[in-house]
Structures are given as C-alpha cells and as structure tokens.
Amino acid sequence: MQAEGIVSDIIFTNEENGYTVCAVEKDDDSFVAVGNMPGLMPGEAVILTGEWTSHAEYGEQFKVASYETVVPATAVRILMYLSAGIVKGIGPATAKKIVDRFGDKSLEIIQNEPLKLASIKGISKKKALEINESYLSKQIMQNIIMFLQPYGVTPAFAVRVYNKMGAEAVRKIKQNPYSLCEIDGIGFKTADKIAFQMGISPDDEERLRWGVLYVMTLSSQNGDTYSEYLTLLKNACHILSAGTEQVENAIVSLIKDGKLTEEVTDDASAVYLPYFYNAELGTARRLSSMLVKQPISYDGDFEAMMDKVENDTQITLSEKQRLACRVACEYSAAVITGGPGTGKTTVINSVIAFMEMAGLTVTLCAPTGRAAKRLGEMCGREAKTIHRLLELTFSEGERQYFSRDESFPLDEDVIIVDEMSMVDILLMNSLLKAIKPGGRIIMSGDADQLPSVGAGCVLRDMIDSKRIPTVRLDEIYRQAAESMIIVNAHKINRGEEPILNVQDKDFFMMDRLNAEDIMDTVCALCAKRLPAAYGLSPFADIQVITPPRRTPLGVYELNKRLQAVLNPPQKGKTEKAFELGILREGDKVMQIKNDYSIEWQNIDTGDEGEGAFNGDIGTVEEIDLRSRTVKVIFDDRRVEYDFSQVDELELAYAVTVHKSQGSEFPAVIMPLYPMPPMLANRNLLYTALTRAKELVVLVGRRDVLAKMVKNHNEVMRNSLLKYRLEKIITNNFGIIK
C-alpha cells in the first residue's frame, strides 16, 4: 500500500538508526507516518510504502517499510519545500522571491542554471552557486543515506562518507567496499558486512589485508605504538576467521608495500603502522640531537639571576625547585615531574621569569583546550593547545597537517609544555619537528597520572630511559599540605589508604552498598546537598567522574539519571534523540574530539574564530529542528553544530577519568562500585581525585576503594621509545638530585 504527501513536521528522529515520526499533509488532510526514514526533512514530497496501523495511544498511523522523495512539481509545493530550510542559503523570504520569479521551474533553475538566481535582489553570484551546491548535495546525500542504511550505517556516518568520497560515493563503495575502512568511525566491520552481502569471498586478498590493518588500528587505539608479530597474527586470524598462512601472506604483502613496518629487536618482532614507527624513531632522534647541541645561551650568572627572580616575584624556591629551574635553563630538553602540591607551577613561573630576564622568548602550550586554559590562568599569560601552536590546517580532502615544522619552525626560543602525560607519540614528534635550532623544550607533568589517550607513553618512557634530564619534585608545601585532597592523593600513590571524613576538611566518603543507592546519592549531592552546603553550581562547579562507560554506574547511566534530575523535560525546551540518548536545551555537554575547522563567535565581542577542543565543557543553548543545528556555549564562545556533527558531543554531567584529564573542578564526586579489573586500579583513582580543587566526595563501597589503592597493575603499552632513547643517547642523566 502507498501513501503520499508533503512532510509538514518532523515529530521525532533517532539520528542513530533513522527511525522517524513525521506529519504528512495531502490536500486538506494529514496523517502521521512512522518508520526508518533517515535524512527526511520538512517540506519534502514523499511516496511511502507500508500499511496503516492503529496505535493504542496515538491512534491511526502509516507504518513505513520504504520511502522515496519526490521533487515537488507545482509552485505551491516548491515554495513549501524551499521555505523549510532544506537548501542552505534559502529561507522563507528568499524562497518566495525565487518562486515568484521562476514558478514551477524554480528547482530546475537551481539545479541547472543557478546563475539566473543572481537576477534576484539579495542573491549574489557567489550565493547562487552556494545554493546550487547545497541543493545538489542534498540529493546526493539522500542517495548515499538510503544506500548505506540497510548495512547499519547511520545518517551521521553517511555524511562522513559523502565528505570523504563525494558524489561518486555509491559507485566507489560498490567497486570496493573496503574503501570505507579509511573513514573515521565506520571501519572494517561495516565494510566487511557490505562486502559479504555483495558476494566478495572471505579469502579475498583485499579483505585479508584490510583485516590486518584493522587489527593494527585496534592495537593503536589501546595505546600501543606497535604490535608483536605473533600477537598480530593470532588476532588477525581470529577476526578474519582465516588460516595462518593466508594472514601471514597478507602481512608480508603489507610490509612489502610499505603499509606496515617491521623491526626486530632483542626481545620481539615489532610490527608498526608506518606513521607510529616514524614518530617514535623521529622523537628519539630529535631529542638526542637537541641534547647534543648547546641551546641558545644567555648572558649572566644563573645563581645571581635566579636570586633576582625570587626577589622580583617574592617567592622563595626550595632547593629542589631551584634545581629544577637550573636543569630547565641548562639543557635543551628537560622534564619536571611531580604530584599535586609539589610546586610544578611555581617552577614554570620562575623559569618563565628567568628566560625573559635573559632576553629569550617563551611560549606555553598543553595538549587540550582545558589544560591550556588552566595553564594560562596559573601563569597569567596566553597558553595554546599544541595543535594551535603548530598551526593545524587542512588540505583539500580535509587532510590535517601542521604548518609549523622543520621548514617553518616556531619563532620562540623556549617551549614549555604542561600536562605532558597526555601527549602521545604522534603529537610529540610533530612538536619536536617545529622547535628551531638551538631552541629548548621544558616538559612538565605528573608521570603517575594516566597515559595519553593516543598511542605511546611518552612522559613515562622519557623518565624511565634516564636519558632526558629530569627533576622529580616530591615535597608537599605547607599550604598544599592542609588539603586532604593533596595529602590523600600522595598516600594513594604510595599504596596507602586515604584519610576519610576529617571534620572541616575537603575529602569525604559516603558509604553505600548497592548501585541504586549510590546512584540516588550522587544525584542528590549534585542537585541539592552540595549546592545547599557549599553554594556550588551543579553545572559549573560539580563534576561526577567515573572510570567505566557501560556499567550500572558508568558514564552513560549516570548521565541519563543526572540529566533527568538536573535538566528534566520541560515545555519550551527543545530536545532531540541522538546516538547516545536525548540531547536537550540546557544540557551540560563535552566536546570529545578536536575539531579545528568548526566556527565559533564570541558572545561578548562578536569576534569570530575556529576550533572546538577535546575536553571543552559547555551548555546547549538552542536546538533548532528546522535548520537541524545545535548551538553550544563554551565559556564565552558560541559554536553551531549541524546534526551530522553532534557525535562530537556527549552529555557531561558525568565523564570518564580519561576525559577529565587536564581539567580542574571545584568539586569532584566519584562513585565506587565493582568494575572491570583493568579500571579498578590506583592510577585511575589517583588521576580522578587530583582533578578536584576544593572538595572530593566518594560514594560507594570501601572494599572497592581499598582494591583500587592496592592494585598497582596498570595495562602496559607496547612502546619502544625508551629502548630507542637508550640506544641513541649515550649520556645517562637519571633523576637529577
């Protein structure tokens, strides 16, 4: 059975699977249609195939099995279509002008003769071409969405396919479904499913090669820069359901073609994706070269100049802090490490003052936007993300690269990097490339925190190699010692039980035994108890941090409950269903990946710029269902996301420990309940608690707390940076004392 009409309203859409509830008008009548109709928008003419059903609550509906959009043919329907905002650059007023001028030929003009639109007042030639591009893109996108939907590819991911492959996407996929493997977020499994349905043999050489590369990618996502050969072989055989000889042949051919790099060491045969191999080797060689050469010198006696720094800043450095300053000023590359309250920031500020007194230029950077903002606040000057410092840009095809490198190095003499534990091997190599001859890099970080999200364990490897001059700050200063947060962080790091519930202090434990009681207590603390007792804002000041994602007290469940308590459904608040649930106006959200091309506007000055960064936390200001956009306020910046970009956001009432790195919050709440063993370790607990500035509240079971404190078994990463540094650099600096 068929039904047709004009979509007058989208009542509900699940962006993950395309399930849509919409109102359809035909002549003077209207009805509700339900079913998988991804990408559908108000104003579109549709032919629906399905059957009429009766819903107990909503009455008669048309249940859609399949649908197709139809180009509207009459001037009235074309006006309705264009007025809906489907075509970028055309609103109701512009739509009326176009239809008044061209009538039922309007869409034909837009598609085939767009420059004729420029005869209309308010439409320039440039805008006319942009309208043409938007209209054609819409048609192409619809085809791609419908082609990929049976294979489980969501509309949001279909947009990525279009952005990567363009108008020829469907043809290219039919020709080689494994070309989808190159698109972020889709990968081998989806491509393999499509290939299987197209009749491609499981023994196909292209399938085996992409399967091996997929296993290598999984390894790097777990933090490894390489995979041991036998481990790679075993895992690839399992995922591909293929024989050892077939997979070995695929690995050999990939190595021969330069898609993989193999290196045999004393302990193992290591197989790399080439960019990780080059980054690891490049990092070791560049650090070695920097330490061999003398840095740009300064005139004057260190001790006398440091005395003046102390006098000017009214800060008296400890013996260890002064040693850290000396090491940072003497060597081209140096590491300053230590836990919270040990004075790393004091050392950084003293080094900045010293270097500038010596006539050297200094710049500050950190791996994430929030870490850079925090560093800038502590030092009273601008700090940039490393990506921004290196001037990330895009070539055609959206390939990212850094403008700053050996051929166009940074201008500054001294590069100071904070939160070094978060720097992965690819970023480290890129940063070292951009330091000018004679330049210095001073790296500050806590080696006991979690390693980077990206592959490698750069800070730990540098320290453990004993080849990079390092000073470890280990004295807790008087003011910091008054904080039980800092005292307990150091106790936990030593494997000792924390001190709990000291009156008038800042570190508390609320005993709860089951998951539901823990959840209820966390919600009450956020919504009522902490705001009432301390005057804290549930949105700006309180952060729930939890190690797991998909457990009864993981990020997903906590965010659902906290959203319901802190930002419940309300008349006048627009909401939209997305992959991980409902997004609602007023929600607290986090940017979960770096997007350097997305545009923002300063809400105070109107200034414009680009970039939203992994870890940025903001508030959903507006969800516009008609224009399919979401506006988010990050501090003083307003960022507008298309619905296809919303996978860059997550609810942030609760965040994982990894996502909290580089940030500080006035209050941290951490639920403690049995979790996977790999997450129940000291490293995660220590990292989470050191995010709090004023208050920590643990909620849950003391046996879980004790287990995490005792468990020092971290998941070890495959990395040969330490090995390379030991081989290349002959001078053994160790921890300088």
mmCIF file with all atom_site columns, N, CA, C and O in Angstrom, residues 3 45 64 77 79 122 155 184 195 249 259 319 327 365 405 497 535 548 698 704 717:
data_model
loop_
_atom_site.group_PDB
_atom_site.id
_atom_site.type_symbol
_atom_site.label_atom_id
_atom_site.label_alt_id
_atom_site.label_comp_id
_atom_site.label_asym_id
_atom_site.label_entity_id
_atom_site.label_seq_id
_atom_site.pdbx_PDB_ins_code
_atom_site.Cartn_x
_atom_site.Cartn_y
_atom_site.Cartn_z
_atom_site.occupancy
_atom_site.B_iso_or_equiv
_atom_site.pdbx_formal_charge
_atom_site.auth_seq_id
_atom_site.auth_comp_id
_atom_site.auth_asym_id
_atom_site.auth_atom_id
_atom_site.pdbx_PDB_model_num
ATOM 1  N N  . ALA A 1 3   ? 1.153  5.646   0.301  1.00 0.00 ? 3   ALA A N  1
ATOM 2  C CA . ALA A 1 3   ? 0.574  6.932   0.708  1.00 0.00 ? 3   ALA A CA 1
ATOM 3  C C  . ALA A 1 3   ? 1.561  8.009   0.303  1.00 0.00 ? 3   ALA A C  1
ATOM 4  O O  . ALA A 1 3   ? 2.776  7.765   0.245  1.00 0.00 ? 3   ALA A O  1
ATOM 5  N N  . ALA A 1 45  ? 8.439  16.228  -0.486 1.00 0.00 ? 45  ALA A N  1
ATOM 6  C CA . ALA A 1 45  ? 7.347  15.407  -1.007 1.00 0.00 ? 45  ALA A CA 1
ATOM 7  C C  . ALA A 1 45  ? 7.796  13.956  -0.982 1.00 0.00 ? 45  ALA A C  1
ATOM 8  O O  . ALA A 1 45  ? 8.921  13.637  -1.402 1.00 0.00 ? 45  ALA A O  1
ATOM 9  N N  . VAL A 1 64  ? 5.809  2.776   7.824  1.00 0.00 ? 64  VAL A N  1
ATOM 10 C CA . VAL A 1 64  ? 6.559  2.835   6.576  1.00 0.00 ? 64  VAL A CA 1
ATOM 11 C C  . VAL A 1 64  ? 7.555  1.680   6.476  1.00 0.00 ? 64  VAL A C  1
ATOM 12 O O  . VAL A 1 64  ? 8.370  1.463   7.375  1.00 0.00 ? 64  VAL A O  1
ATOM 13 N N  . ARG A 1 77  ? 3.989  23.766  -3.985 1.00 0.00 ? 77  ARG A N  1
ATOM 14 C CA . ARG A 1 77  ? 4.775  22.765  -3.255 1.00 0.00 ? 77  ARG A CA 1
ATOM 15 C C  . ARG A 1 77  ? 6.262  23.115  -3.247 1.00 0.00 ? 77  ARG A C  1
ATOM 16 O O  . ARG A 1 77  ? 6.972  22.839  -2.280 1.00 0.00 ? 77  ARG A O  1
ATOM 17 N N  . LEU A 1 79  ? 7.462  26.120  -3.139 1.00 0.00 ? 79  LEU A N  1
ATOM 18 C CA . LEU A 1 79  ? 7.595  27.166  -2.128 1.00 0.00 ? 79  LEU A CA 1
ATOM 19 C C  . LEU A 1 79  ? 7.644  26.550  -0.723 1.00 0.00 ? 79  LEU A C  1
ATOM 20 O O  . LEU A 1 79  ? 8.470  26.935  0.110  1.00 0.00 ? 79  LEU A O  1
ATOM 21 N N  . GLY A 1 122 ? 19.376 40.571  -3.684 1.00 0.00 ? 122 GLY A N  1
ATOM 22 C CA . GLY A 1 122 ? 19.793 39.898  -2.452 1.00 0.00 ? 122 GLY A CA 1
ATOM 23 C C  . GLY A 1 122 ? 20.521 38.596  -2.695 1.00 0.00 ? 122 GLY A C  1
ATOM 24 O O  . GLY A 1 122 ? 21.052 37.986  -1.752 1.00 0.00 ? 122 GLY A O  1
ATOM 25 N N  . PRO A 1 155 ? 22.788 7.847   9.419  1.00 0.00 ? 155 PRO A N  1
ATOM 26 C CA . PRO A 1 155 ? 22.855 9.071   8.611  1.00 0.00 ? 155 PRO A CA 1
ATOM 27 C C  . PRO A 1 155 ? 24.067 9.940   8.944  1.00 0.00 ? 155 PRO A C  1
ATOM 28 O O  . PRO A 1 155 ? 24.675 10.542  8.057  1.00 0.00 ? 155 PRO A O  1
ATOM 29 N N  . ASP A 1 184 ? 36.806 7.540   9.265  1.00 0.00 ? 184 ASP A N  1
ATOM 30 C CA . ASP A 1 184 ? 36.776 7.504   10.715 1.00 0.00 ? 184 ASP A CA 1
ATOM 31 C C  . ASP A 1 184 ? 35.383 7.150   11.216 1.00 0.00 ? 184 ASP A C  1
ATOM 32 O O  . ASP A 1 184 ? 34.389 7.756   10.825 1.00 0.00 ? 184 ASP A O  1
ATOM 33 N N  . ALA A 1 195 ? 30.688 -5.990  1.987  1.00 0.00 ? 195 ALA A N  1
ATOM 34 C CA . ALA A 1 195 ? 31.400 -6.845  1.030  1.00 0.00 ? 195 ALA A CA 1
ATOM 35 C C  . ALA A 1 195 ? 30.797 -8.244  0.990  1.00 0.00 ? 195 ALA A C  1
ATOM 36 O O  . ALA A 1 195 ? 30.629 -8.843  -0.083 1.00 0.00 ? 195 ALA A O  1
ATOM 37 N N  . ASN A 1 249 ? 50.653 -14.231 4.637  1.00 0.00 ? 249 ASN A N  1
ATOM 38 C CA . ASN A 1 249 ? 50.866 -13.687 3.293  1.00 0.00 ? 249 ASN A CA 1
ATOM 39 C C  . ASN A 1 249 ? 50.380 -12.240 3.201  1.00 0.00 ? 249 ASN A C  1
ATOM 40 O O  . ASN A 1 249 ? 51.022 -11.394 2.554  1.00 0.00 ? 249 ASN A O  1
ATOM 41 N N  . LYS A 1 259 ? 52.857 -0.540  3.767  1.00 0.00 ? 259 LYS A N  1
ATOM 42 C CA . LYS A 1 259 ? 51.680 -0.261  4.593  1.00 0.00 ? 259 LYS A CA 1
ATOM 43 C C  . LYS A 1 259 ? 51.941 -0.620  6.054  1.00 0.00 ? 259 LYS A C  1
ATOM 44 O O  . LYS A 1 259 ? 51.242 -0.149  6.955  1.00 0.00 ? 259 LYS A O  1
ATOM 45 N N  . GLU A 1 319 ? 65.207 24.074  47.660 1.00 0.00 ? 319 GLU A N  1
ATOM 46 C CA . GLU A 1 319 ? 66.420 23.596  46.996 1.00 0.00 ? 319 GLU A CA 1
ATOM 47 C C  . GLU A 1 319 ? 66.082 22.759  45.765 1.00 0.00 ? 319 GLU A C  1
ATOM 48 O O  . GLU A 1 319 ? 66.710 22.894  44.714 1.00 0.00 ? 319 GLU A O  1
ATOM 49 N N  . VAL A 1 327 ? 68.097 22.956  35.855 1.00 0.00 ? 327 VAL A N  1
ATOM 50 C CA . VAL A 1 327 ? 68.078 21.931  34.807 1.00 0.00 ? 327 VAL A CA 1
ATOM 51 C C  . VAL A 1 327 ? 67.301 22.439  33.588 1.00 0.00 ? 327 VAL A C  1
ATOM 52 O O  . VAL A 1 327 ? 67.724 22.264  32.443 1.00 0.00 ? 327 VAL A O  1
ATOM 53 N N  . CYS A 1 365 ? 52.187 25.868  26.182 1.00 0.00 ? 365 CYS A N  1
ATOM 54 C CA . CYS A 1 365 ? 51.202 25.045  25.477 1.00 0.00 ? 365 CYS A CA 1
ATOM 55 C C  . CYS A 1 365 ? 50.843 23.823  26.311 1.00 0.00 ? 365 CYS A C  1
ATOM 56 O O  . CYS A 1 365 ? 51.540 23.469  27.267 1.00 0.00 ? 365 CYS A O  1
ATOM 57 N N  . ASP A 1 405 ? 56.883 23.210  11.143 1.00 0.00 ? 405 ASP A N  1
ATOM 58 C CA . ASP A 1 405 ? 57.727 22.011  11.137 1.00 0.00 ? 405 ASP A CA 1
ATOM 59 C C  . ASP A 1 405 ? 59.164 22.445  10.893 1.00 0.00 ? 405 ASP A C  1
ATOM 60 O O  . ASP A 1 405 ? 59.506 23.611  11.115 1.00 0.00 ? 405 ASP A O  1
ATOM 61 N N  . GLU A 1 497 ? 46.027 3.678   52.358 1.00 0.00 ? 497 GLU A N  1
ATOM 62 C CA . GLU A 1 497 ? 44.616 4.037   52.449 1.00 0.00 ? 497 GLU A CA 1
ATOM 63 C C  . GLU A 1 497 ? 44.478 5.539   52.695 1.00 0.00 ? 497 GLU A C  1
ATOM 64 O O  . GLU A 1 497 ? 45.203 6.108   53.515 1.00 0.00 ? 497 GLU A O  1
ATOM 65 N N  . GLY A 1 535 ? 27.230 26.132  48.282 1.00 0.00 ? 535 GLY A N  1
ATOM 66 C CA . GLY A 1 535 ? 26.921 27.142  47.281 1.00 0.00 ? 535 GLY A CA 1
ATOM 67 C C  . GLY A 1 535 ? 27.461 26.820  45.905 1.00 0.00 ? 535 GLY A C  1
ATOM 68 O O  . GLY A 1 535 ? 27.723 27.714  45.101 1.00 0.00 ? 535 GLY A O  1
ATOM 69 N N  . PRO A 1 548 ? 34.292 3.604   34.410 1.00 0.00 ? 548 PRO A N  1
ATOM 70 C CA . PRO A 1 548 ? 33.699 2.867   33.284 1.00 0.00 ? 548 PRO A CA 1
ATOM 71 C C  . PRO A 1 548 ? 32.702 3.683   32.487 1.00 0.00 ? 548 PRO A C  1
ATOM 72 O O  . PRO A 1 548 ? 32.254 4.749   32.899 1.00 0.00 ? 548 PRO A O  1
ATOM 73 N N  . LEU A 1 698 ? 33.582 10.682  47.752 1.00 0.00 ? 698 LEU A N  1
ATOM 74 C CA . LEU A 1 698 ? 33.492 9.322   47.236 1.00 0.00 ? 698 LEU A CA 1
ATOM 75 C C  . LEU A 1 698 ? 32.173 8.736   47.718 1.00 0.00 ? 698 LEU A C  1
ATOM 76 O O  . LEU A 1 698 ? 31.805 8.898   48.886 1.00 0.00 ? 698 LEU A O  1
ATOM 77 N N  . VAL A 1 704 ? 35.885 -1.524  47.395 1.00 0.00 ? 704 VAL A N  1
ATOM 78 C CA . VAL A 1 704 ? 36.308 -1.129  46.048 1.00 0.00 ? 704 VAL A CA 1
ATOM 79 C C  . VAL A 1 704 ? 37.420 -0.091  46.143 1.00 0.00 ? 704 VAL A C  1
ATOM 80 O O  . VAL A 1 704 ? 38.410 -0.155  45.400 1.00 0.00 ? 704 VAL A O  1
ATOM 81 N N  . ARG A 1 717 ? 51.726 -0.738  27.861 1.00 0.00 ? 717 ARG A N  1
ATOM 82 C CA . ARG A 1 717 ? 51.604 -0.433  26.439 1.00 0.00 ? 717 ARG A CA 1
ATOM 83 C C  . ARG A 1 717 ? 52.858 -0.882  25.697 1.00 0.00 ? 717 ARG A C  1
ATOM 84 O O  . ARG A 1 717 ? 53.961 -0.813  26.227 1.00 0.00 ? 717 ARG A O  1
#
